[in-house]
Amino acid sequence: KIMIVDDSPSVRHITAKLIKNNGWESIAAKDGLDALEVLQNCSELPDVILSDVEMPRMNGYELLAALKQQTEFCHIPVIMITSRASEKHRQKAIQLGVSEYLTKPFHDWVLIESINLLTQK
């Protein structure tokens, strides 16, 4: 199960289609606050969270920090997907505990490979 957190409905839709085509189930949230609410109410936690950085209400960095502070969510790997390619942004995500940092544009197979690596038991 993969959670997609992005404020763009079209990005959520396209990513959900990619996730489904590769055999996973997806759940979506429109920003960080929505993601935390969905996580608190879902019966089965996602294996990986894909999060945009720039979102209203709660951005990807704030979401990552909140996840790492909660024992029930801190183990879930987070892949940040963003157009922010600078080393400063990458380092901030790494300091917060991101599992993978992908900058747009990227090939779908890169995302799929990252998810596969993070979901291997």
PDB file of C-alpha atoms in Angstrom:
ATOM      1  CA  LYS A   1       0.000   0.000   0.000  1.00  0.00           C
ATOM      2  CA  ILE A   2       1.433   3.358  -1.083  1.00  0.00           C
ATOM      3  CA  MET A   3       0.265   6.775   0.161  1.00  0.00           C
ATOM      4  CA  ILE A   4       0.457   9.662  -2.320  1.00  0.00           C
ATOM      5  CA  VAL A   5       0.558  13.135  -0.762  1.00  0.00           C
ATOM      6  CA  ASP A   6       0.323  15.945  -3.315  1.00  0.00           C
ATOM      7  CA  ASP A   7      -1.829  19.050  -3.632  1.00  0.00           C
ATOM      8  CA  SER A   8      -2.231  18.534  -7.392  1.00  0.00           C
ATOM      9  CA  PRO A   9      -5.212  16.303  -8.277  1.00  0.00           C
ATOM     10  CA  SER A  10      -3.635  15.430 -11.639  1.00  0.00           C
ATOM     11  CA  VAL A  11      -0.341  14.361 -10.003  1.00  0.00           C
ATOM     12  CA  ARG A  12      -2.250  12.235  -7.473  1.00  0.00           C
ATOM     13  CA  HIS A  13      -4.220  10.625 -10.318  1.00  0.00           C
ATOM     14  CA  ILE A  14      -1.203   9.920 -12.549  1.00  0.00           C
ATOM     15  CA  THR A  15       0.859   8.586  -9.644  1.00  0.00           C
ATOM     16  CA  ALA A  16      -2.031   6.404  -8.422  1.00  0.00           C
ATOM     17  CA  LYS A  17      -2.314   4.921 -11.911  1.00  0.00           C
ATOM     18  CA  LEU A  18       1.429   4.162 -11.951  1.00  0.00           C
ATOM     19  CA  ILE A  19       1.182   2.569  -8.492  1.00  0.00           C
ATOM     20  CA  LYS A  20      -1.823   0.440  -9.511  1.00  0.00           C
ATOM     21  CA  ASN A  21      -0.151  -0.655 -12.766  1.00  0.00           C
ATOM     22  CA  ASN A  22       2.744  -1.981 -10.700  1.00  0.00           C
ATOM     23  CA  GLY A  23       0.549  -4.057  -8.415  1.00  0.00           C
ATOM     24  CA  TRP A  24       0.180  -1.818  -5.383  1.00  0.00           C
ATOM     25  CA  GLU A  25      -2.840  -0.216  -3.803  1.00  0.00           C
ATOM     26  CA  SER A  26      -2.742   3.550  -3.288  1.00  0.00           C
ATOM     27  CA  ILE A  27      -4.320   5.982  -0.882  1.00  0.00           C
ATOM     28  CA  ALA A  28      -4.168   9.719  -1.432  1.00  0.00           C
ATOM     29  CA  ALA A  29      -3.987  12.918   0.588  1.00  0.00           C
ATOM     30  CA  LYS A  30      -4.025  16.502  -0.655  1.00  0.00           C
ATOM     31  CA  ASP A  31      -1.442  17.872   1.820  1.00  0.00           C
ATOM     32  CA  GLY A  32       0.407  17.008   5.012  1.00  0.00           C
ATOM     33  CA  LEU A  33      -2.497  17.658   7.379  1.00  0.00           C
ATOM     34  CA  ASP A  34      -4.788  15.532   5.254  1.00  0.00           C
ATOM     35  CA  ALA A  35      -2.141  12.776   5.202  1.00  0.00           C
ATOM     36  CA  LEU A  36      -1.882  12.704   9.006  1.00  0.00           C
ATOM     37  CA  GLU A  37      -5.673  12.537   9.282  1.00  0.00           C
ATOM     38  CA  VAL A  38      -5.865   9.680   6.744  1.00  0.00           C
ATOM     39  CA  LEU A  39      -3.066   7.797   8.549  1.00  0.00           C
ATOM     40  CA  GLN A  40      -4.801   8.131  11.929  1.00  0.00           C
ATOM     41  CA  ASN A  41      -8.041   6.766  10.476  1.00  0.00           C
ATOM     42  CA  CYS A  42      -6.800   3.970   8.230  1.00  0.00           C
ATOM     43  CA  SER A  43      -6.931   0.338   9.281  1.00  0.00           C
ATOM     44  CA  GLU A  44      -3.732  -0.586   7.424  1.00  0.00           C
ATOM     45  CA  LEU A  45      -0.741   1.757   7.304  1.00  0.00           C
ATOM     46  CA  PRO A  46       0.995   2.316   3.971  1.00  0.00           C
ATOM     47  CA  ASP A  47       4.332   0.633   3.269  1.00  0.00           C
ATOM     48  CA  VAL A  48       5.728   3.836   1.717  1.00  0.00           C
ATOM     49  CA  ILE A  49       4.641   7.477   1.588  1.00  0.00           C
ATOM     50  CA  LEU A  50       5.300   9.572  -1.537  1.00  0.00           C
ATOM     51  CA  SER A  51       5.189  13.265  -0.666  1.00  0.00           C
ATOM     52  CA  ASP A  52       5.500  16.499  -2.556  1.00  0.00           C
ATOM     53  CA  VAL A  53       7.431  19.235  -0.737  1.00  0.00           C
ATOM     54  CA  GLU A  54       5.425  22.343  -1.617  1.00  0.00           C
ATOM     55  CA  MET A  55       1.829  22.044  -0.395  1.00  0.00           C
ATOM     56  CA  PRO A  56      -0.606  24.319   1.439  1.00  0.00           C
ATOM     57  CA  ARG A  57      -1.436  23.934   5.150  1.00  0.00           C
ATOM     58  CA  MET A  58       1.396  21.459   5.867  1.00  0.00           C
ATOM     59  CA  ASN A  59       4.298  20.995   3.457  1.00  0.00           C
ATOM     60  CA  GLY A  60       6.345  17.838   2.902  1.00  0.00           C
ATOM     61  CA  TYR A  61       9.087  18.813   5.358  1.00  0.00           C
ATOM     62  CA  GLU A  62       6.535  19.488   8.091  1.00  0.00           C
ATOM     63  CA  LEU A  63       4.793  16.188   7.308  1.00  0.00           C
ATOM     64  CA  LEU A  64       8.085  14.286   7.472  1.00  0.00           C
ATOM     65  CA  ALA A  65       8.965  15.902  10.825  1.00  0.00           C
ATOM     66  CA  ALA A  66       5.504  15.067  12.208  1.00  0.00           C
ATOM     67  CA  LEU A  67       5.744  11.442  11.039  1.00  0.00           C
ATOM     68  CA  LYS A  68       9.173  10.964  12.616  1.00  0.00           C
ATOM     69  CA  GLN A  69       7.852  12.274  15.968  1.00  0.00           C
ATOM     70  CA  GLN A  70       5.018   9.734  16.156  1.00  0.00           C
ATOM     71  CA  THR A  71       5.956   6.184  17.129  1.00  0.00           C
ATOM     72  CA  GLU A  72       3.147   4.630  15.091  1.00  0.00           C
ATOM     73  CA  PHE A  73       4.327   6.349  11.863  1.00  0.00           C
ATOM     74  CA  CYS A  74       8.088   6.917  12.293  1.00  0.00           C
ATOM     75  CA  HIS A  75       8.979   3.573  10.646  1.00  0.00           C
ATOM     76  CA  ILE A  76       7.166   4.340   7.362  1.00  0.00           C
ATOM     77  CA  PRO A  77       9.683   5.213   4.616  1.00  0.00           C
ATOM     78  CA  VAL A  78       9.063   8.555   2.892  1.00  0.00           C
ATOM     79  CA  ILE A  79      10.051   9.384  -0.675  1.00  0.00           C
ATOM     80  CA  MET A  80      10.041  13.124  -1.372  1.00  0.00           C
ATOM     81  CA  ILE A  81       9.169  14.063  -4.939  1.00  0.00           C
ATOM     82  CA  THR A  82       9.871  17.686  -5.775  1.00  0.00           C
ATOM     83  CA  SER A  83      11.077  20.198  -8.332  1.00  0.00           C
ATOM     84  CA  ARG A  84      13.445  21.596  -5.681  1.00  0.00           C
ATOM     85  CA  ALA A  85      16.761  20.218  -6.890  1.00  0.00           C
ATOM     86  CA  SER A  86      19.193  22.268  -4.791  1.00  0.00           C
ATOM     87  CA  GLU A  87      21.500  20.551  -2.319  1.00  0.00           C
ATOM     88  CA  LYS A  88      20.079  22.772   0.464  1.00  0.00           C
ATOM     89  CA  HIS A  89      16.603  21.256   0.015  1.00  0.00           C
ATOM     90  CA  ARG A  90      17.962  17.713  -0.295  1.00  0.00           C
ATOM     91  CA  GLN A  91      20.003  18.128   2.900  1.00  0.00           C
ATOM     92  CA  LYS A  92      17.008  19.465   4.816  1.00  0.00           C
ATOM     93  CA  ALA A  93      15.006  16.370   3.789  1.00  0.00           C
ATOM     94  CA  ILE A  94      17.895  14.057   4.736  1.00  0.00           C
ATOM     95  CA  GLN A  95      18.227  15.721   8.154  1.00  0.00           C
ATOM     96  CA  LEU A  96      14.512  15.141   8.729  1.00  0.00           C
ATOM     97  CA  GLY A  97      14.892  11.443   7.890  1.00  0.00           C
ATOM     98  CA  VAL A  98      13.700  11.093   4.293  1.00  0.00           C
ATOM     99  CA  SER A  99      14.308   7.661   2.728  1.00  0.00           C
ATOM    100  CA  GLU A 100      14.669   8.907  -0.862  1.00  0.00           C
ATOM    101  CA  TYR A 101      14.650  12.340  -2.534  1.00  0.00           C
ATOM    102  CA  LEU A 102      13.590  12.450  -6.192  1.00  0.00           C
ATOM    103  CA  THR A 103      13.629  15.626  -8.243  1.00  0.00           C
ATOM    104  CA  LYS A 104      11.219  16.241 -11.109  1.00  0.00           C
ATOM    105  CA  PRO A 105      11.319  15.292 -13.868  1.00  0.00           C
ATOM    106  CA  PHE A 106      12.262  11.663 -13.266  1.00  0.00           C
ATOM    107  CA  HIS A 107      11.561   8.379 -15.036  1.00  0.00           C
ATOM    108  CA  ASP A 108       8.713   6.261 -13.648  1.00  0.00           C
ATOM    109  CA  TRP A 109      11.056   3.284 -13.294  1.00  0.00           C
ATOM    110  CA  VAL A 110      13.218   5.269 -10.837  1.00  0.00           C
ATOM    111  CA  LEU A 111      10.232   5.732  -8.532  1.00  0.00           C
ATOM    112  CA  ILE A 112       9.159   2.086  -8.910  1.00  0.00           C
ATOM    113  CA  GLU A 113      12.705   0.900  -8.169  1.00  0.00           C
ATOM    114  CA  SER A 114      12.850   3.107  -5.059  1.00  0.00           C
ATOM    115  CA  ILE A 115       9.525   1.751  -3.801  1.00  0.00           C
ATOM    116  CA  ASN A 116      10.670  -1.822  -4.478  1.00  0.00           C
ATOM    117  CA  LEU A 117      13.864  -1.277  -2.466  1.00  0.00           C
ATOM    118  CA  LEU A 118      11.971   0.258   0.451  1.00  0.00           C
ATOM    119  CA  THR A 119       9.286  -2.444   0.573  1.00  0.00           C
ATOM    120  CA  GLN A 120      11.608  -5.449   0.541  1.00  0.00           C
ATOM    121  CA  LYS A 121      11.112  -7.322   3.755  1.00  0.00           C
TER     122      LYS A 121
END
